């Protein structure tokens, strides 16, 4: 008897991926394609939505062809996506009215300042669990409506649709039949009431965003229509933003369990159960997922630039030819590294929330070389994670016993060891670090009855555990230097 499969579509910030997962929860095939990053002005980051769609469908097609899988063998499709990235398109032609404005984009900082000056910070925090920041979708929608000719007029007539990337994919895959998103993605727009589970009319009104252009919001495990592959209708049954999908993929189903994903950004989430927990330390309250008629929440800390900093070593500074080479260079530094890199290329996220911070390198001397800069860049990921964990522990009142990790950069042994050292806690790396894609796959599989949450939990096996070895005094000294470096990057753009 032929095996049945789940397909996970993992639409990320720098690439589109498709994974084939068998009934035992094992990955049997992966296809990936990078797409263009567009930087029209400093601080602006865009993607071509049609290229996102094209690359996502192409990798899916290649996946099936290379693995000789027929559509009848596919049980369901799960989708996970870069969050907050904003697409606005014409409901009639299906064409985007503007490029997708990426989550890293800071062009709407002035709009955010205006919202703060109008006294909306408390309302937005209480309703959405978020801070006012250009990171989220709401101000990006407003910018498009304000700057694209006749866009607002069309939106008010009901001719334009907004969606995060999951909605854009679903709308196209269902040939315009389904305009929907899930609770986790909706909770990242800065427009969604995470307690009442509906779009907030006041925020939409303040930003002059017609509610009719917003997608229907469904649980993360729900029917999102079907995708026709060679005449076979494949149901889409699991949808979640990438970080919530990773939390699910790591099996963090219990209150108090946490994970950190090292992707383009770096994201720490802790499951807080069925009650939203609002932060006093700069963290976000977000919806983890909706499942079985219940909604689960999480505390989240976001580092905007993580793996992207390693890509910067490769593409910007050109001191490495591959991201893997960063580990080799870091290990060549003997003794202490006096250099700190603060990769605030898109401002600083939690717990600082400084849109005006900019990246910097500190501690340069005449003998500083590319090895020191590579090592300091890797160390910056670990320092930023420590910033968030300190805030999370203060909010939750519990000490982190260990840290589960996933994402591409967690394959870097130097980084994981330094992470364990600077946190003074064990870092657990699973055999399968594709937690984001697996989270979407597990959701879809549970939705169609292939798996249960219990079977997902029992499927997690650790590949390596990193144990801290750094002395307490040295750990404190290194972290003190990091805090000093961060302080000097803050408000840089505003002051200039």
Short mmCIF file of C-alpha atoms in Angstrom, two decimals:
data_model
loop_
_atom_site.label_atom_id
_atom_site.label_comp_id
_atom_site.label_asym_id
_atom_site.label_seq_id
_atom_site.Cartn_x
_atom_site.Cartn_y
_atom_site.Cartn_z
CA UNK A 1 0.00 0.00 0.00
CA UNK A 2 1.36 3.43 -0.98
CA UNK A 3 2.33 5.88 1.74
CA UNK A 4 0.37 9.08 2.17
CA UNK A 5 2.09 12.42 2.49
CA UNK A 6 1.67 15.90 3.87
CA UNK A 7 3.17 18.83 1.97
CA UNK A 8 4.46 21.80 3.94
CA UNK A 9 4.84 25.08 2.09
CA UNK A 10 7.35 27.22 3.97
CA UNK A 11 7.29 30.71 2.48
CA UNK A 12 10.17 32.56 4.14
CA UNK A 13 11.76 35.99 3.94
CA UNK A 14 14.55 35.01 1.56
CA UNK A 15 13.28 31.80 -0.06
CA UNK A 16 10.27 29.65 -0.81
CA UNK A 17 10.46 26.01 0.23
CA UNK A 18 8.35 22.90 -0.11
CA UNK A 19 8.78 19.80 2.07
CA UNK A 20 7.36 16.31 1.65
CA UNK A 21 6.59 14.53 4.94
CA UNK A 22 5.57 10.88 5.14
CA UNK A 23 3.01 9.34 7.49
CA UNK A 24 5.72 8.68 10.10
CA UNK A 25 6.49 12.41 10.31
CA UNK A 26 9.80 12.10 8.45
CA UNK A 27 10.97 14.55 5.79
CA UNK A 28 11.58 12.68 2.55
CA UNK A 29 12.12 15.61 0.21
CA UNK A 30 12.90 19.36 0.25
CA UNK A 31 12.99 21.90 -2.57
CA UNK A 32 14.01 25.53 -2.15
CA UNK A 33 14.39 28.65 -4.27
CA UNK A 34 15.62 32.09 -3.22
CA UNK A 35 13.99 35.22 -4.57
CA UNK A 36 15.02 38.85 -4.94
CA UNK A 37 15.29 41.23 -2.00
CA UNK A 38 14.37 44.74 -3.14
CA UNK A 39 15.78 47.80 -1.34
CA UNK A 40 14.35 50.94 -3.01
CA UNK A 41 15.59 53.30 -0.27
CA UNK A 42 17.51 52.98 3.01
CA UNK A 43 15.33 51.14 5.52
CA UNK A 44 12.90 49.96 2.83
CA UNK A 45 12.57 46.23 2.10
CA UNK A 46 10.23 44.82 -0.55
CA UNK A 47 9.39 41.57 -2.34
CA UNK A 48 7.58 41.00 -5.60
CA UNK A 49 4.39 39.10 -4.59
CA UNK A 50 4.18 37.44 -8.02
CA UNK A 51 7.74 36.13 -7.56
CA UNK A 52 6.80 34.80 -4.10
CA UNK A 53 3.86 32.94 -5.66
CA UNK A 54 5.87 31.71 -8.64
CA UNK A 55 8.78 30.36 -6.58
CA UNK A 56 6.42 28.72 -4.07
CA UNK A 57 4.47 26.87 -6.76
CA UNK A 58 7.63 25.95 -8.67
CA UNK A 59 9.30 24.30 -5.66
CA UNK A 60 6.07 22.41 -4.98
CA UNK A 61 6.02 21.15 -8.56
CA UNK A 62 9.70 20.13 -8.41
CA UNK A 63 9.12 18.37 -5.08
CA UNK A 64 6.42 16.14 -6.57
CA UNK A 65 8.36 15.43 -9.75
CA UNK A 66 11.66 14.57 -8.09
CA UNK A 67 10.03 12.30 -5.51
CA UNK A 68 7.64 10.74 -8.05
CA UNK A 69 4.62 11.51 -5.87
CA UNK A 70 1.17 11.60 -7.43
CA UNK A 71 -1.48 14.08 -6.22
CA UNK A 72 -3.64 11.19 -4.96
CA UNK A 73 -0.91 10.34 -2.41
CA UNK A 74 -1.08 13.83 -0.84
CA UNK A 75 -3.39 13.94 2.15
CA UNK A 76 -3.19 17.69 2.86
CA UNK A 77 -1.13 20.87 2.56
CA UNK A 78 0.10 23.01 5.46
CA UNK A 79 1.29 26.60 4.99
CA UNK A 80 3.68 28.60 7.13
CA UNK A 81 4.91 32.03 6.17
CA UNK A 82 6.98 35.10 6.90
CA UNK A 83 4.70 37.18 9.11
CA UNK A 84 3.65 40.86 8.97
CA UNK A 85 4.78 41.19 5.34
CA UNK A 86 1.97 43.04 3.61
CA UNK A 87 0.38 42.40 0.23
CA UNK A 88 -2.47 44.45 -1.25
CA UNK A 89 -4.01 43.25 -4.50
CA UNK A 90 -6.93 43.86 -6.83
CA UNK A 91 -9.70 41.32 -6.20
CA UNK A 92 -10.74 41.39 -9.88
CA UNK A 93 -7.40 41.20 -11.72
CA UNK A 94 -5.52 39.40 -8.95
CA UNK A 95 -2.56 41.76 -9.47
CA UNK A 96 -0.75 43.40 -6.54
CA UNK A 97 -1.09 47.18 -6.50
CA UNK A 98 2.41 47.51 -5.02
CA UNK A 99 5.31 45.28 -4.00
CA UNK A 100 4.95 43.37 -0.74
CA UNK A 101 6.27 45.54 2.10
CA UNK A 102 8.43 43.21 4.21
CA UNK A 103 8.30 42.93 7.99
CA UNK A 104 11.86 44.35 8.19
CA UNK A 105 10.79 47.59 6.45
CA UNK A 106 10.90 50.76 8.59
CA UNK A 107 9.37 53.34 6.22
CA UNK A 108 6.25 53.74 8.37
CA UNK A 109 8.09 54.96 11.47
CA UNK A 110 6.49 58.42 11.17
CA UNK A 111 3.00 56.87 11.02
CA UNK A 112 3.82 54.95 14.20
CA UNK A 113 4.99 58.11 15.95
CA UNK A 114 1.73 59.80 14.99
CA UNK A 115 -0.29 56.93 16.50
CA UNK A 116 1.72 57.23 19.73
CA UNK A 117 1.24 61.00 19.83
CA UNK A 118 -2.51 60.48 19.43
CA UNK A 119 -2.52 58.34 22.57
CA UNK A 120 -3.23 54.99 20.94
CA UNK A 121 -0.41 52.97 22.55
CA UNK A 122 -2.50 51.59 25.41
CA UNK A 123 -5.51 50.73 23.24
CA UNK A 124 -3.33 48.91 20.72
CA UNK A 125 -1.43 47.04 23.43
CA UNK A 126 -4.61 45.99 25.24
CA UNK A 127 -6.40 44.86 22.08
CA UNK A 128 -3.61 43.40 19.95
CA UNK A 129 -0.91 42.51 22.52
CA UNK A 130 1.58 44.45 20.40
CA UNK A 131 3.57 47.67 20.67
CA UNK A 132 3.18 50.35 18.02
CA UNK A 133 5.96 49.63 15.54
CA UNK A 134 6.63 49.71 11.81
CA UNK A 135 7.31 45.95 12.08
CA UNK A 136 3.59 45.09 11.91
CA UNK A 137 1.21 45.07 8.95
CA UNK A 138 -1.26 47.84 9.84
CA UNK A 139 0.89 50.87 9.07
CA UNK A 140 2.21 49.17 5.92
CA UNK A 141 -1.38 48.87 4.63
CA UNK A 142 -1.96 52.55 5.36
CA UNK A 143 1.24 53.50 3.53
CA UNK A 144 0.13 51.62 0.39
CA UNK A 145 -3.34 53.19 0.50
CA UNK A 146 -1.76 56.63 0.98
CA UNK A 147 0.90 56.35 -1.73
CA UNK A 148 -0.50 54.22 -4.55
CA UNK A 149 -2.68 56.22 -6.93
CA UNK A 150 -6.44 55.65 -6.35
CA UNK A 151 -5.69 52.74 -3.97
CA UNK A 152 -7.72 54.12 -1.08
CA UNK A 153 -10.69 54.86 -3.34
CA UNK A 154 -10.60 51.28 -4.70
CA UNK A 155 -10.22 49.84 -1.19
CA UNK A 156 -13.26 51.75 0.04
CA UNK A 157 -15.26 50.37 -2.89
CA UNK A 158 -14.24 46.84 -1.92
CA UNK A 159 -12.00 46.32 -4.96
CA UNK A 160 -8.74 45.75 -3.02
CA UNK A 161 -7.79 42.93 -0.67
CA UNK A 162 -5.11 42.82 2.01
CA UNK A 163 -3.33 39.74 3.14
CA UNK A 164 -0.21 38.53 4.85
CA UNK A 165 1.70 36.07 2.67
CA UNK A 166 -0.41 33.08 3.73
CA UNK A 167 -3.57 34.86 2.54
CA UNK A 168 -1.90 35.80 -0.75
CA UNK A 169 -0.94 32.16 -1.37
CA UNK A 170 -4.33 30.75 -0.30
CA UNK A 171 -6.25 33.25 -2.46
CA UNK A 172 -4.20 32.30 -5.51
CA UNK A 173 -4.17 28.54 -4.80
CA UNK A 174 -7.97 28.51 -4.42
CA UNK A 175 -8.40 30.71 -7.53
CA UNK A 176 -9.84 33.57 -5.52
CA UNK A 177 -12.42 31.50 -3.63
CA UNK A 178 -10.84 31.84 -0.17
CA UNK A 179 -9.67 35.16 1.30
CA UNK A 180 -8.65 34.08 4.76
CA UNK A 181 -5.87 33.95 7.33
CA UNK A 182 -5.45 32.18 10.66
CA UNK A 183 -5.46 33.51 14.23
CA UNK A 184 -1.65 33.48 14.51
CA UNK A 185 -1.07 35.61 11.41
CA UNK A 186 -3.99 37.94 12.18
CA UNK A 187 -2.50 38.58 15.62
CA UNK A 188 0.61 40.06 13.94
CA UNK A 189 -1.17 42.75 11.93
CA UNK A 190 -1.71 45.25 14.80
CA UNK A 191 -5.37 45.29 13.72
CA UNK A 192 -6.74 42.15 15.42
CA UNK A 193 -8.33 41.95 18.88
CA UNK A 194 -6.67 38.82 20.29
CA UNK A 195 -9.23 38.41 23.09
CA UNK A 196 -12.48 39.05 21.18
CA UNK A 197 -10.99 37.38 18.05
CA UNK A 198 -12.11 40.01 15.56
CA UNK A 199 -10.72 42.97 13.64
CA UNK A 200 -10.61 46.09 15.81
CA UNK A 201 -12.79 48.79 14.27
CA UNK A 202 -11.16 51.67 16.12
CA UNK A 203 -7.61 50.87 14.96
CA UNK A 204 -8.81 50.35 11.39
CA UNK A 205 -10.67 53.66 11.56
CA UNK A 206 -7.67 55.55 12.96
CA UNK A 207 -5.53 54.25 10.07
CA UNK A 208 -8.35 54.69 7.52
CA UNK A 209 -8.19 51.03 6.56
CA UNK A 210 -11.52 49.68 5.22
CA UNK A 211 -12.37 46.52 7.20
CA UNK A 212 -13.88 45.01 4.03
CA UNK A 213 -10.37 44.54 2.59
CA UNK A 214 -9.26 42.37 5.56
CA UNK A 215 -9.39 38.56 5.33
CA UNK A 216 -11.69 36.23 7.23
CA UNK A 217 -9.90 34.84 10.30
CA UNK A 218 -10.03 31.09 10.98
CA UNK A 219 -8.40 28.72 13.50
CA UNK A 220 -4.92 27.50 12.56
CA UNK A 221 -6.24 23.98 12.04
CA UNK A 222 -9.22 24.55 9.76
CA UNK A 223 -10.43 24.16 6.18
CA UNK A 224 -8.72 26.77 4.00
CA UNK A 225 -10.05 25.45 0.71
CA UNK A 226 -8.26 23.19 -1.74
CA UNK A 227 -5.49 23.41 -4.32
CA UNK A 228 -6.01 21.69 -7.63
CA UNK A 229 -2.99 19.58 -8.67
CA UNK A 230 -3.51 17.78 -11.98
CA UNK A 231 -7.25 17.60 -11.35
CA UNK A 232 -6.89 16.34 -7.76
CA UNK A 233 -8.21 18.70 -5.07
CA UNK A 234 -5.75 18.78 -2.16
CA UNK A 235 -7.13 20.35 1.05
CA UNK A 236 -5.21 23.10 2.84
CA UNK A 237 -5.76 22.27 6.51
CA UNK A 238 -3.01 23.93 8.55
CA UNK A 239 -1.90 27.58 8.48
CA UNK A 240 0.35 29.43 10.92
CA UNK A 241 2.89 32.23 10.99
CA UNK A 242 6.42 30.89 10.93
CA UNK A 243 7.26 31.39 14.60
CA UNK A 244 4.02 29.95 15.92
CA UNK A 245 4.48 27.02 13.53
CA UNK A 246 7.96 26.45 14.98
CA UNK A 247 6.55 26.48 18.52
CA UNK A 248 4.05 23.83 17.42
CA UNK A 249 6.71 21.87 15.54
CA UNK A 250 8.89 21.77 18.67
CA UNK A 251 5.98 20.20 20.55
CA UNK A 252 5.69 23.15 22.95
CA UNK A 253 2.04 22.43 23.72
CA UNK A 254 2.24 22.93 27.49
CA UNK A 255 2.15 26.26 29.28
CA UNK A 256 5.70 27.43 30.06
CA UNK A 257 7.46 25.53 27.27
CA UNK A 258 9.61 27.66 24.97
CA UNK A 259 11.70 27.63 21.78
CA UNK A 260 14.04 29.90 19.85
CA UNK A 261 14.20 29.93 16.06
CA UNK A 262 17.36 31.18 14.38
CA UNK A 263 16.18 32.23 10.94
CA UNK A 264 16.46 35.53 9.07
CA UNK A 265 15.34 37.01 12.36
CA UNK A 266 15.57 35.35 15.75
CA UNK A 267 12.35 34.59 17.59
CA UNK A 268 11.74 33.34 21.09
CA UNK A 269 8.25 32.13 22.04
CA UNK A 270 6.85 30.76 25.27
CA UNK A 271 3.44 29.07 25.41
CA UNK A 272 1.35 30.84 28.08
CA UNK A 273 -1.77 28.68 27.74
CA UNK A 274 -5.36 29.78 27.14
CA UNK A 275 -4.97 33.17 28.83
CA UNK A 276 -3.08 36.06 27.21
CA UNK A 277 -0.23 37.34 29.40
CA UNK A 278 0.66 40.97 28.81
CA UNK A 279 4.31 41.97 29.16
CA UNK A 280 5.88 44.66 31.32
CA UNK A 281 9.28 44.16 29.69
CA UNK A 282 8.86 44.93 26.01
CA UNK A 283 7.65 41.50 24.88
CA UNK A 284 4.68 40.85 22.64
CA UNK A 285 1.53 38.93 23.51
CA UNK A 286 0.47 36.93 20.50
CA UNK A 287 -1.84 34.08 19.54
CA UNK A 288 0.07 30.82 19.27
CA UNK A 289 -2.67 28.91 17.44
CA UNK A 290 -6.33 28.00 17.37
CA UNK A 291 -7.13 24.30 17.65
CA UNK A 292 -10.14 22.21 18.73
CA UNK A 293 -12.26 25.27 19.48
CA UNK A 294 -9.60 26.74 21.80
CA UNK A 295 -7.09 29.55 21.39
CA UNK A 296 -3.61 29.37 22.91
CA UNK A 297 -1.37 32.38 23.51
CA UNK A 298 2.36 33.02 23.67
CA UNK A 299 4.85 35.60 24.85
CA UNK A 300 7.24 36.53 22.08
CA UNK A 301 10.49 38.38 21.77
CA UNK A 302 11.66 39.31 18.27
CA UNK A 303 15.21 39.90 17.10
CA UNK A 304 14.91 41.47 13.66
CA UNK A 305 18.35 40.55 12.32
CA UNK A 306 19.84 37.12 13.07
CA UNK A 307 20.63 34.85 10.12
CA UNK A 308 20.38 37.99 7.98
CA UNK A 309 23.49 39.25 9.78
CA UNK A 310 25.40 36.17 8.61
CA UNK A 311 24.10 36.77 5.08
CA UNK A 312 25.43 40.33 5.44
CA UNK A 313 28.91 38.88 6.10
CA UNK A 314 28.54 36.98 2.82
CA UNK A 315 26.71 39.45 0.57
CA UNK A 316 27.48 42.84 2.10
CA UNK A 317 31.01 42.63 3.48
CA UNK A 318 31.90 39.61 1.29
CA UNK A 319 34.25 38.21 3.94
CA UNK A 320 32.75 34.71 3.63
CA UNK A 321 31.57 32.77 0.59
CA UNK A 322 29.00 30.67 2.44
CA UNK A 323 27.13 31.05 5.72
CA UNK A 324 28.80 27.85 6.98
CA UNK A 325 32.19 29.55 6.69
CA UNK A 326 31.28 31.93 9.53
CA UNK A 327 31.79 29.12 12.05
CA UNK A 328 35.26 28.33 10.68
CA UNK A 329 36.35 31.99 10.96
CA UNK A 330 34.90 32.37 14.47
CA UNK A 331 36.87 29.38 15.72
CA UNK A 332 40.13 30.92 14.44
CA UNK A 333 39.94 33.73 17.00
CA UNK A 334 42.12 32.66 19.91
CA UNK A 335 41.39 34.02 23.38
CA UNK A 336 38.84 36.73 23.95
CA UNK A 337 37.09 38.66 21.21
CA UNK A 338 37.08 42.40 22.02
CA UNK A 339 34.73 43.17 19.14
CA UNK A 340 30.94 43.60 19.37
CA UNK A 341 28.63 43.73 16.37
CA UNK A 342 25.15 45.17 16.95
CA UNK A 343 23.21 44.19 13.79
CA UNK A 344 20.44 46.79 14.17
CA UNK A 345 20.04 47.09 10.41
CA UNK A 346 16.25 47.41 10.80
CA UNK A 347 16.22 49.00 14.24
CA UNK A 348 16.07 47.02 17.49
CA UNK A 349 13.22 44.69 18.44
CA UNK A 350 12.38 43.35 21.91
CA UNK A 351 13.03 44.41 24.58
CA UNK A 352 14.29 47.77 23.23
CA UNK A 353 11.82 48.60 20.42
CA UNK A 354 13.95 51.32 18.90
CA UNK A 355 13.05 51.99 15.25
CA UNK A 356 15.86 54.53 15.04
CA UNK A 357 18.75 52.32 16.13
CA UNK A 358 21.24 51.38 13.41
CA UNK A 359 23.90 48.70 13.15
CA UNK A 360 27.42 49.26 14.44
CA UNK A 361 30.75 47.56 15.18
CA UNK A 362 32.56 48.41 18.41
CA UNK A 363 36.00 47.58 19.74
CA UNK A 364 37.94 47.76 16.48
CA UNK A 365 41.73 47.91 16.76
CA UNK A 366 44.54 47.72 14.21
CA UNK A 367 44.75 43.94 14.49
CA UNK A 368 40.99 43.36 14.05
CA UNK A 369 40.30 41.12 11.07
CA UNK A 370 37.46 39.30 9.40
CA UNK A 371 37.70 36.45 11.93
CA UNK A 372 36.84 38.81 14.80
CA UNK A 373 33.93 40.39 12.90
CA UNK A 374 32.53 36.98 11.91
CA UNK A 375 32.72 35.75 15.50
CA UNK A 376 31.18 38.93 16.91
CA UNK A 377 28.32 38.67 14.41
CA UNK A 378 27.55 35.13 15.58
CA UNK A 379 27.83 36.17 19.22
CA UNK A 380 25.32 38.98 18.60
CA UNK A 381 22.61 36.38 17.96
CA UNK A 382 23.27 34.82 21.38
CA UNK A 383 23.37 38.18 23.18
CA UNK A 384 20.06 39.27 21.63
CA UNK A 385 18.49 35.97 22.69
CA UNK A 386 19.69 36.57 26.26
CA UNK A 387 18.07 40.03 26.22
CA UNK A 388 14.73 38.45 25.40
CA UNK A 389 14.99 35.53 27.82
CA UNK A 390 15.74 37.89 30.71
CA UNK A 391 12.57 39.83 29.88
CA UNK A 392 10.54 36.65 29.44
CA UNK A 393 11.64 35.25 32.79
CA UNK A 394 10.72 38.53 34.48
CA UNK A 395 7.25 38.50 32.88
CA UNK A 396 6.50 34.83 33.48
CA UNK A 397 8.14 34.61 36.91
CA UNK A 398 9.77 31.31 35.94
CA UNK A 399 13.36 30.42 35.15
CA UNK A 400 14.07 28.84 31.82
CA UNK A 401 15.27 25.29 32.45
CA UNK A 402 16.54 24.77 28.92
CA UNK A 403 16.19 26.26 25.46
CA UNK A 404 14.88 24.29 22.46
CA UNK A 405 16.34 25.58 19.22
CA UNK A 406 15.64 25.32 15.53
CA UNK A 407 16.18 27.20 12.28
CA UNK A 408 19.16 27.26 9.94
CA UNK A 409 21.69 28.99 12.18
CA UNK A 410 21.21 26.49 15.03
CA UNK A 411 23.31 24.06 12.96
CA UNK A 412 26.28 26.30 13.87
CA UNK A 413 28.00 24.54 16.78
CA UNK A 414 30.07 27.59 17.77
CA UNK A 415 26.92 29.69 18.08
CA UNK A 416 25.00 27.05 20.04
CA UNK A 417 27.86 26.56 22.51
CA UNK A 418 28.20 30.32 23.03
CA UNK A 419 24.41 30.51 23.45
CA UNK A 420 24.55 27.91 26.23
CA UNK A 421 27.50 29.75 27.83
CA UNK A 422 25.96 33.22 27.82
CA UNK A 423 22.58 31.92 29.06
CA UNK A 424 24.10 29.49 31.57
CA UNK A 425 21.52 26.91 30.54
CA UNK A 426 21.35 23.81 28.36
CA UNK A 427 20.57 24.31 24.68
CA UNK A 428 18.68 21.39 23.11
CA UNK A 429 18.99 20.86 19.37
CA UNK A 430 16.55 18.29 17.90
CA UNK A 431 17.45 15.81 15.19
CA UNK A 432 15.02 17.56 12.88
CA UNK A 433 15.64 21.32 13.00
CA UNK A 434 12.93 22.04 10.41
CA UNK A 435 10.49 22.93 13.18
CA UNK A 436 8.73 25.70 11.26
CA UNK A 437 7.85 23.59 8.23
CA UNK A 438 7.08 20.60 10.45
CA UNK A 439 4.72 22.69 12.57
CA UNK A 440 2.60 23.53 9.53
CA UNK A 441 2.77 19.89 8.41
CA UNK A 442 1.72 18.60 11.83
CA UNK A 443 -1.22 21.04 11.90
CA UNK A 444 -2.40 19.88 8.48
CA UNK A 445 -1.87 16.23 9.42
CA UNK A 446 -3.82 16.61 12.65
CA UNK A 447 -6.55 18.39 10.73
CA UNK A 448 -7.08 15.44 8.38
CA UNK A 449 -6.62 12.81 11.09
CA UNK A 450 -3.15 11.55 10.14
CA UNK A 451 -1.61 12.45 13.52
CA UNK A 452 -2.55 13.61 17.03
CA UNK A 453 -0.80 16.14 19.26
CA UNK A 454 0.38 13.23 21.42
CA UNK A 455 2.03 11.51 18.46
CA UNK A 456 3.71 14.79 17.49
CA UNK A 457 5.16 15.18 21.00
CA UNK A 458 6.56 11.64 21.02
CA UNK A 459 8.22 12.26 17.63
CA UNK A 460 10.76 14.79 19.02
CA UNK A 461 14.32 13.46 19.44
CA UNK A 462 17.39 15.48 20.45
CA UNK A 463 20.51 15.39 18.30
CA UNK A 464 22.79 17.30 20.68
CA UNK A 465 22.66 19.06 24.02
CA UNK A 466 25.05 22.00 24.58
CA UNK A 467 26.08 22.47 28.21
CA UNK A 468 27.46 25.80 29.55
CA UNK A 469 31.16 25.89 30.47
CA UNK A 470 31.84 29.64 30.77
CA UNK A 471 32.75 31.05 34.19
CA UNK A 472 30.14 33.30 35.84
CA UNK A 473 32.46 36.33 36.04
CA UNK A 474 33.37 36.11 32.36
CA UNK A 475 29.73 35.68 31.36
CA UNK A 476 28.77 38.85 33.24
CA UNK A 477 31.70 40.79 31.79
CA UNK A 478 30.85 39.82 28.20
CA UNK A 479 27.18 40.66 28.60
CA UNK A 480 28.02 44.02 30.18
CA UNK A 481 30.05 44.86 27.07
CA UNK A 482 27.10 43.92 24.86
CA UNK A 483 24.70 46.17 26.79
CA UNK A 484 27.18 49.03 26.46
CA UNK A 485 27.38 48.51 22.68
CA UNK A 486 23.58 48.39 22.30
CA UNK A 487 23.20 51.62 24.26
CA UNK A 488 25.43 53.43 21.80
CA UNK A 489 23.42 52.35 18.74
CA UNK A 490 20.08 53.61 20.05
CA UNK A 491 18.34 56.63 18.50
CA UNK A 492 21.12 56.91 15.92
CA UNK A 493 18.96 57.75 12.92
CA UNK A 494 16.76 60.23 14.78
CA UNK A 495 19.71 62.09 16.23
CA UNK A 496 21.42 62.37 12.85
#
